[in-house]
Coordinates of C-alpha atoms in Angstrom, one line a residue:
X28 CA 250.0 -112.8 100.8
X29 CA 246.9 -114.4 98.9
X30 CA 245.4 -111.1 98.8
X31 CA 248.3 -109.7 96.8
X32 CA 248.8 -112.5 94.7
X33 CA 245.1 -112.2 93.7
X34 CA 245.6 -108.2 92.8
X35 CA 248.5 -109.5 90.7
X36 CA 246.3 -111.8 88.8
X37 CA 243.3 -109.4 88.3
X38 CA 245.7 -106.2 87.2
X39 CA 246.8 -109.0 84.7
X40 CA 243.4 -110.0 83.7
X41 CA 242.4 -106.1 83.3
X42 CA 245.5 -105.4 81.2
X43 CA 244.0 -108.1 79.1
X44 CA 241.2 -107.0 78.6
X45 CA 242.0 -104.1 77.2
X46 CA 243.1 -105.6 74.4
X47 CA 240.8 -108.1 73.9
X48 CA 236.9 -107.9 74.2
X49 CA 234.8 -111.0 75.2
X50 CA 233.8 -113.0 72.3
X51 CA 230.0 -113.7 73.6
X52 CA 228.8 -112.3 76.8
X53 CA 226.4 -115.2 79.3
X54 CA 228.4 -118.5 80.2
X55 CA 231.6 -119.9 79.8
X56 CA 233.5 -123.1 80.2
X57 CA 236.8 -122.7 82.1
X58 CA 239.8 -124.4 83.2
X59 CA 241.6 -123.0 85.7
X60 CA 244.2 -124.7 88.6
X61 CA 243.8 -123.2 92.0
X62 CA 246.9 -123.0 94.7
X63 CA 248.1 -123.4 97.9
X64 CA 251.0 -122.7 100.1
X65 CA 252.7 -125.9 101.4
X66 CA 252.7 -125.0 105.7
X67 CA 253.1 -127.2 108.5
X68 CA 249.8 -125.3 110.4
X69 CA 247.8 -126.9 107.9
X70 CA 246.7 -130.5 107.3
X71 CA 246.6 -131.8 103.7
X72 CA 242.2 -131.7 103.7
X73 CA 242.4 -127.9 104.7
X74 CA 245.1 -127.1 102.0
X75 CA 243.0 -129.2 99.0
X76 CA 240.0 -126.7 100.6
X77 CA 242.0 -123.3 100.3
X78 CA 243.1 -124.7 96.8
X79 CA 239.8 -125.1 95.6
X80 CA 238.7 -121.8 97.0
X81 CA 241.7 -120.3 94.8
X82 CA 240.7 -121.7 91.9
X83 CA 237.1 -120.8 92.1
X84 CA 237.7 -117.7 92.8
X85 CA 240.5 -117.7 89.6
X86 CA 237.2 -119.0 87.3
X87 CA 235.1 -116.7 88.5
X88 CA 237.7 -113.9 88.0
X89 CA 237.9 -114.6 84.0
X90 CA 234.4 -113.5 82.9
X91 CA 234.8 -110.1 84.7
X92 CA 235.7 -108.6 88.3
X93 CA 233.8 -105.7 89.8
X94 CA 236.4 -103.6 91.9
X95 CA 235.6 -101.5 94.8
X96 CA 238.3 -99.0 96.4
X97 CA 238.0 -97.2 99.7
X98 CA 240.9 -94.8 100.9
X99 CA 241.7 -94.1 105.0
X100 CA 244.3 -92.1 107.3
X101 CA 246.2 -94.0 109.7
X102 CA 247.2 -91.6 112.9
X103 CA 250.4 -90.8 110.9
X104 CA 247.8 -88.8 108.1
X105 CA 249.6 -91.3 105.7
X106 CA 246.3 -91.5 103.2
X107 CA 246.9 -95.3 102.3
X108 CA 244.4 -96.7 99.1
X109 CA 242.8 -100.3 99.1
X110 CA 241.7 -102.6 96.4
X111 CA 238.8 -104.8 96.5
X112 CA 238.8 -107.4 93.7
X113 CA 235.5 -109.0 93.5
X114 CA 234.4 -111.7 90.8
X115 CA 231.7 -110.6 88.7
X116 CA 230.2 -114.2 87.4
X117 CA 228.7 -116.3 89.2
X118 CA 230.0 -120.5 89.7
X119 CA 227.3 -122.2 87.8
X120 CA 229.0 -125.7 88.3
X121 CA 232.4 -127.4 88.5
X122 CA 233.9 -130.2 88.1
X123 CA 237.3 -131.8 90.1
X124 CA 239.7 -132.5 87.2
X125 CA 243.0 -133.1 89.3
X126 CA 244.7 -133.0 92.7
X127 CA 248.6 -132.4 92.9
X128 CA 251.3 -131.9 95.4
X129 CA 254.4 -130.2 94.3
X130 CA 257.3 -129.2 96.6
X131 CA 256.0 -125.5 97.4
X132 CA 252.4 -126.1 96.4
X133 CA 249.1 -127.8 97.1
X134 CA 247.0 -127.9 93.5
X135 CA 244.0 -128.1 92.4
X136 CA 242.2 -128.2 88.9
X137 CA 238.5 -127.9 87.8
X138 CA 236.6 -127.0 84.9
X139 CA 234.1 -124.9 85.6
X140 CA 230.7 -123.0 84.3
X141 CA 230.6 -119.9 84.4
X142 CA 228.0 -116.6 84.0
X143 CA 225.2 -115.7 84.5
X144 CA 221.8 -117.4 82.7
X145 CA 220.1 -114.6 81.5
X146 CA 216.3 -114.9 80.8
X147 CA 216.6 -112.1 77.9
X148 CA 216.6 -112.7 74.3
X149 CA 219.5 -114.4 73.5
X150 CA 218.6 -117.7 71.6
X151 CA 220.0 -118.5 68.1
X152 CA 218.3 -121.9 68.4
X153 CA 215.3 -122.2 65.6
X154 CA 211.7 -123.4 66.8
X155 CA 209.8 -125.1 63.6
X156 CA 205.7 -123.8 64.0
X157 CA 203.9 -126.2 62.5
X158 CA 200.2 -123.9 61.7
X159 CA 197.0 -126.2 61.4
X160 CA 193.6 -125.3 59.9
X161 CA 192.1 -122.6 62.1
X162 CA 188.9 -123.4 64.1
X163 CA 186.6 -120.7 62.9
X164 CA 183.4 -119.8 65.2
X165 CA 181.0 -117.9 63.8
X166 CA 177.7 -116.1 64.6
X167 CA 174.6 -116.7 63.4
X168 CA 174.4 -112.8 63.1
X169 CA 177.8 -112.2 61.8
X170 CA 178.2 -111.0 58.5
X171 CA 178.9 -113.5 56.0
X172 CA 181.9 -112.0 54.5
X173 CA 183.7 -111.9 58.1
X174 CA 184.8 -115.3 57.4
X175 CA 187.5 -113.5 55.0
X176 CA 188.8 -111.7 58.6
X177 CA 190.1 -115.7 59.8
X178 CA 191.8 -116.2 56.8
X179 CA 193.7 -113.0 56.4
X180 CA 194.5 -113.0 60.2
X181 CA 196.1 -116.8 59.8
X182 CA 197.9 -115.4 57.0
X183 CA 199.3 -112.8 58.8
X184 CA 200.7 -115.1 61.6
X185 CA 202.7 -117.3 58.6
X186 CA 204.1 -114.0 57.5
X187 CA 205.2 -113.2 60.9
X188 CA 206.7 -116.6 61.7
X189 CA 208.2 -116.5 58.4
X190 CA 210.2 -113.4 58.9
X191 CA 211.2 -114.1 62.4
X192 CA 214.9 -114.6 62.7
X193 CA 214.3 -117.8 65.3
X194 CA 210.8 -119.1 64.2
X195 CA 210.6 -121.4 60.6
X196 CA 206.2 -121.6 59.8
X197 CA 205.4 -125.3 58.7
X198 CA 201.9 -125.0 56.7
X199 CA 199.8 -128.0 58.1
X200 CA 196.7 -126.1 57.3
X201 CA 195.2 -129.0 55.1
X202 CA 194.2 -130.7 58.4
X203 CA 193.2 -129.8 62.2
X204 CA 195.3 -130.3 65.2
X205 CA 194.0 -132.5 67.8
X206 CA 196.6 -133.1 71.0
X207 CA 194.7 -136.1 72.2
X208 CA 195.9 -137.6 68.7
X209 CA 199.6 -136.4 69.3
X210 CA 199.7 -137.4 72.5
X211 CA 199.0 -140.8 71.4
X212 CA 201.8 -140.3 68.6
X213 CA 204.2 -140.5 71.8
X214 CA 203.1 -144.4 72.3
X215 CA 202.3 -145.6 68.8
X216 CA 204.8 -144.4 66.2
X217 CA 203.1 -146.7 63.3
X218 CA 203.1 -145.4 60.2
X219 CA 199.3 -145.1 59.8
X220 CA 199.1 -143.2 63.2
X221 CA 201.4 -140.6 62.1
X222 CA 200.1 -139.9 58.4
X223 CA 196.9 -139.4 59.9
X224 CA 197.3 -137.8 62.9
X225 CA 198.5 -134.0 64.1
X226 CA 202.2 -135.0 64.7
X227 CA 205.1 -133.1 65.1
X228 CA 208.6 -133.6 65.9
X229 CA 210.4 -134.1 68.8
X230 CA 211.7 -130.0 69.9
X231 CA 208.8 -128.8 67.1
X232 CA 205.3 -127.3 67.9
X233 CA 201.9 -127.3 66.8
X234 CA 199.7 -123.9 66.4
X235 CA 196.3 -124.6 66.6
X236 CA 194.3 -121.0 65.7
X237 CA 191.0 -120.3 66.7
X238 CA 189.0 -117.4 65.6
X239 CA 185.5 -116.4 67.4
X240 CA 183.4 -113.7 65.0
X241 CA 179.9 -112.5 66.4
X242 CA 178.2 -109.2 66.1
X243 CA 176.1 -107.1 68.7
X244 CA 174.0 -103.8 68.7
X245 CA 174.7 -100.8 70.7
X246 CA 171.7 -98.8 71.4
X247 CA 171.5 -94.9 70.3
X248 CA 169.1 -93.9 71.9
X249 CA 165.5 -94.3 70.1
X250 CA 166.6 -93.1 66.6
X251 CA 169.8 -95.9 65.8
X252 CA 172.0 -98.7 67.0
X253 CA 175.4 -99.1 66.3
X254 CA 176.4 -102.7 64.8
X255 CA 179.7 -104.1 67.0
X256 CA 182.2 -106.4 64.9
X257 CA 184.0 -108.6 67.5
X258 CA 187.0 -111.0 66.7
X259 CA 188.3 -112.9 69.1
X260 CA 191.9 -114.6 67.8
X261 CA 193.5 -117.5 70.3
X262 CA 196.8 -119.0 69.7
X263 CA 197.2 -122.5 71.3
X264 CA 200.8 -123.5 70.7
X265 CA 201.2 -127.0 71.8
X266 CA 204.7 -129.4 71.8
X267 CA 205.8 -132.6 69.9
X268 CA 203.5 -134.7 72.9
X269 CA 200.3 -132.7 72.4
X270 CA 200.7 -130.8 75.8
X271 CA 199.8 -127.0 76.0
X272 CA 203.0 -124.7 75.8
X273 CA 201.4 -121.2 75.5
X274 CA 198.2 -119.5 74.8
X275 CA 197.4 -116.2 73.8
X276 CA 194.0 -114.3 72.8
X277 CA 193.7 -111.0 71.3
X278 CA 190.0 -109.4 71.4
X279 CA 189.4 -106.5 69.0
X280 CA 186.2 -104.7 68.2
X281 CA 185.5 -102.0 65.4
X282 CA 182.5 -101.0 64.5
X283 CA 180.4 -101.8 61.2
X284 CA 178.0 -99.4 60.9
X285 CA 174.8 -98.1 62.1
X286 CA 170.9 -99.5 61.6
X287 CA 168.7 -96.4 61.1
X288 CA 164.9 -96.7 60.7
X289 CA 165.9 -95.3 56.9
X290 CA 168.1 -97.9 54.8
X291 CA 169.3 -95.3 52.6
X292 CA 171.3 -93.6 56.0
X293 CA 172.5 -97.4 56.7
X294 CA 174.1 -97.5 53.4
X295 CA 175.9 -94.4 53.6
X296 CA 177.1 -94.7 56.8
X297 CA 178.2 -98.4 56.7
X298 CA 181.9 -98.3 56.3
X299 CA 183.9 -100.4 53.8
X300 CA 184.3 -103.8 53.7
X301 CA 188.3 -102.9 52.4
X302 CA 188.1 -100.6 55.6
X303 CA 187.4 -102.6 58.5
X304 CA 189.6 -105.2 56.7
X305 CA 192.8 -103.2 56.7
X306 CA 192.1 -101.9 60.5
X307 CA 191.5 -105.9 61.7
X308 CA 194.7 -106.4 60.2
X309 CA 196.7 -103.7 61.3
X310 CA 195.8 -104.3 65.1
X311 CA 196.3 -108.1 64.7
X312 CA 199.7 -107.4 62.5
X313 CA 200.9 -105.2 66.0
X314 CA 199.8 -108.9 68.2
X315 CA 201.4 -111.3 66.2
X316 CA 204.9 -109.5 66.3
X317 CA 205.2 -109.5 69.8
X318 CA 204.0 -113.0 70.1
X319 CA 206.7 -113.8 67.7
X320 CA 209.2 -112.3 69.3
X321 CA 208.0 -113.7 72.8
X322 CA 207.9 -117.0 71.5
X323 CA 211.3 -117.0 69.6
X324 CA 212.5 -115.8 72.9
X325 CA 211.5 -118.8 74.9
X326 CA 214.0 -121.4 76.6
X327 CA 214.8 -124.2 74.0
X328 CA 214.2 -127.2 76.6
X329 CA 213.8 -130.9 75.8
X330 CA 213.4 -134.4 77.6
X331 CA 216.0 -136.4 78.4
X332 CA 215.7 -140.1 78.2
X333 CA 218.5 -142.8 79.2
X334 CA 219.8 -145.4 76.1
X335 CA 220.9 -148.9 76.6
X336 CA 224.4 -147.4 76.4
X337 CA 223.7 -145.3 79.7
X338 CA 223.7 -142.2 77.7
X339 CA 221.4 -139.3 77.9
X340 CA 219.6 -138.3 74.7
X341 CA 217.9 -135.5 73.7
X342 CA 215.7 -136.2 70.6
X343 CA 216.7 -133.1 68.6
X344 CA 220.0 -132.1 67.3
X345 CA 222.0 -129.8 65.1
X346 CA 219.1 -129.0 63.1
X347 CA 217.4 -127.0 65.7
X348 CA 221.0 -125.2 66.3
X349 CA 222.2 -127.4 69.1
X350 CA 225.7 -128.1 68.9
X351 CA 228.6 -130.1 70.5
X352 CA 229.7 -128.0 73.4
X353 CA 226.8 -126.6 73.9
X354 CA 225.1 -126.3 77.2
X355 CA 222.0 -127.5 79.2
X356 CA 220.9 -127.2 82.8
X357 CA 218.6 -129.4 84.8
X358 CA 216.7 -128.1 87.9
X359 CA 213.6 -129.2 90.0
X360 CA 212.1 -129.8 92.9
X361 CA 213.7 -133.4 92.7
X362 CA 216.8 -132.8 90.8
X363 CA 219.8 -130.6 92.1
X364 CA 221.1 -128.0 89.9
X365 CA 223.5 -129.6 87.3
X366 CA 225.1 -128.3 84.4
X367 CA 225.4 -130.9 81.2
X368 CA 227.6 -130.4 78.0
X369 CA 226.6 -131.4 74.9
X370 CA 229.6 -134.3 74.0
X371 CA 227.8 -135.6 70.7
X372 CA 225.3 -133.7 68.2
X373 CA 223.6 -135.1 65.4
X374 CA 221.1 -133.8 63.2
X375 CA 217.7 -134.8 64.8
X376 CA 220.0 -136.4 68.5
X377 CA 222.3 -134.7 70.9
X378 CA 224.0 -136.6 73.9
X379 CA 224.9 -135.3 76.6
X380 CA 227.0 -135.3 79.7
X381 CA 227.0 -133.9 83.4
X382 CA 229.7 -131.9 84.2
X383 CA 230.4 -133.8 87.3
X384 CA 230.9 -137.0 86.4
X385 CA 229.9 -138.7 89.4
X386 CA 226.6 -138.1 89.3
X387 CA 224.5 -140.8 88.1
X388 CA 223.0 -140.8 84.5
X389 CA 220.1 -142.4 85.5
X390 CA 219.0 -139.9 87.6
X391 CA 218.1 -137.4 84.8
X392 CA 216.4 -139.7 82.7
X393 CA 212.9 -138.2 82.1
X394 CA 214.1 -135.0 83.3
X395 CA 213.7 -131.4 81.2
X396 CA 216.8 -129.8 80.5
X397 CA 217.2 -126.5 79.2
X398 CA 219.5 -125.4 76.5
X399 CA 221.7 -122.0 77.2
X400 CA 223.9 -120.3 75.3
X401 CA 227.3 -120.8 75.3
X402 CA 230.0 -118.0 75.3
X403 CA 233.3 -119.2 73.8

């Protein structure tokens, strides 16, 4: 009978969605009530149990359903067809709303999450890039006018930021980043420590370039050597406590020109300054694009941290996209896997909630949480 009940509801659901497409595909916050049949072969613990499996399956069931058929003969050759009805989305978390006894019915209601958390692309949250002076290490017997390659190649990584849908560029580039300095930030929030130091905000980051120039010979043989330009670029990306997020180095080598034992042949064959330049720049342009679009990718996460009102913070709000309702999951080692709602946002503070509201506040404070999207 629960079989056939459950067909019902799906054929309903599909004729639904037929007319309606999914506003946002990922997770989902539903509410659904869950049911079972009042019987005497059944005590009240094991009816709240088959309740609860009806309405998770029911949540389940409304972000999609994968069906399966299969077809057999019976020894009459009737051919007889049958329906599997399978959620698609997976229970993230629930929450027990209500219990309920009517006269034909044992009920249950939860609200539950929904979907699947999907590592892909899919963030519409903005990270702020907060780009310090690059440290620029040089070669004794690198050509002077390299130096030029550091500057265009930081410039290049603003403009790539900068038209990144996720990323916003912050130009800090009047001063050099040091994270033993922002970590003490953390601890000393004076007003001297922060006007002097490499600080960032809470849910911002700090990019600390580096750029290594040097030059070597390739022998030719007796007759020439071939002069080697090699750049070495590192992005260190570090958060609002000086700690290392990410770090990424892109090498490239081109070559600038030839020593012959005549300097009129090492003048014509030395390439253009404009030359070696524009191909730096083009390989570097092809780096910092997919950096930006690896980094505007990443998981928004923050810290959580307990106020004296028992409420869990995180110290960054609407301006970074974070809204109410949106929501954020905490796993570890030491902390089960729970779903939190975002009940309160503010422009630099959300607060947030567990879904189950049983579970202690306290023990998520310190915790990272991790911001997903939220379909509906």
């Amino acid at each position: 009978m629960r079989n056939i009940l459950k067909s019902c509801v799906f054929m309903f659901v599909l004729t639904l969605a037929s007319f309606f497409e999914p506003a946002h595909a990922g997770v989902n916050i539903v509410e659904v009530t869950g049911r079972a049949a009042l019987s005497d072969q059944y005590t009240s613990d094991e009816l709240r149990r088959m309740a609860l499996e009806d309405a998770l399956y029911l949540a389940a069931l409304q972000g999609e359903a994968r069906v399966d058929g299969f077809s057999f003969i019976d020894e009459m050759t009737n051919l007889t067809e049958q329906v599997l009805v399978r959620p698609g989305d997976t229970i993230l978390d629930y929450s027990l709303l209500e219990e309920n006894q009517t006269e034909h019915h044992f009920e249950v209601k939860i609200r539950a999450v929904t979907g699947h958390i999907d590592d892909t692309c899919s963030s519409s949250m903005k990270s702020r890039l907060n780009i310090y002076r690059p440290q620029i290490n040089m070669a004794r017997n690198a050509p002077a006018w390299a130096a030029g390659l550091a500057q265009k190649m930081v410039s290049i990584l603003v403009e790539a930021i900068d038209t990144s849908e996720n990323l916003e560029p912050v130009n800090q580039m009047y001063m050099d980043y040091d994270p033993v300095k922002a970590q003490r930030v953390g601890s000393a929030m004076d007003y001297n420590t922060i006007m002097t130091s490499s600080a960032v905000a809470a849910g911002d980051f700090a990019v600390a370039p580096r750029v290594e120039i040097r030059q070597r010979r390739e022998n030719l043989g007796y007759v020439a050597k071939s002069k080697q330009l090699d750049i070495i670029v590192h992005i260190d990306v570090y958060d609002h406590i000086g700690a290392l997020v990410t770090r990424k180095s892109f090498p490239v080598t081109h070559r600038a020109g030839f020593e012959f034992y005549l300097d009129t042949v090492n003048i014509l064959t030395a390439p253009s300054r404009d030359n070696l330049l524009d191909q730096f720049s083009s390989d570097f342009k092809h780096f910092i694009m997919d950096f930006g679009q690896e980094f505007s990718c990443r998981p928004v996460t923050g810290k959580l941290t307990l106020d004296k009102d028992n409420r869990l913070r995180v110290d960054f709000g609407v301006a970074k996209g974070v809204s109410q309702n949106h929501l954020a999951v905490v796993a570890g080692n030491e902390t089960p896997w729970t779903v939190l709602r975002v009940v309160e946002a503010r422009m630099n503070s959300v607060f947030l909630e567990t879904l189950d509201k049983r579970r202690e506040n306290a023990v998520f404070d310190g915790k990272t949480v991790r911001f997903m999207e939220l379909g509906q």
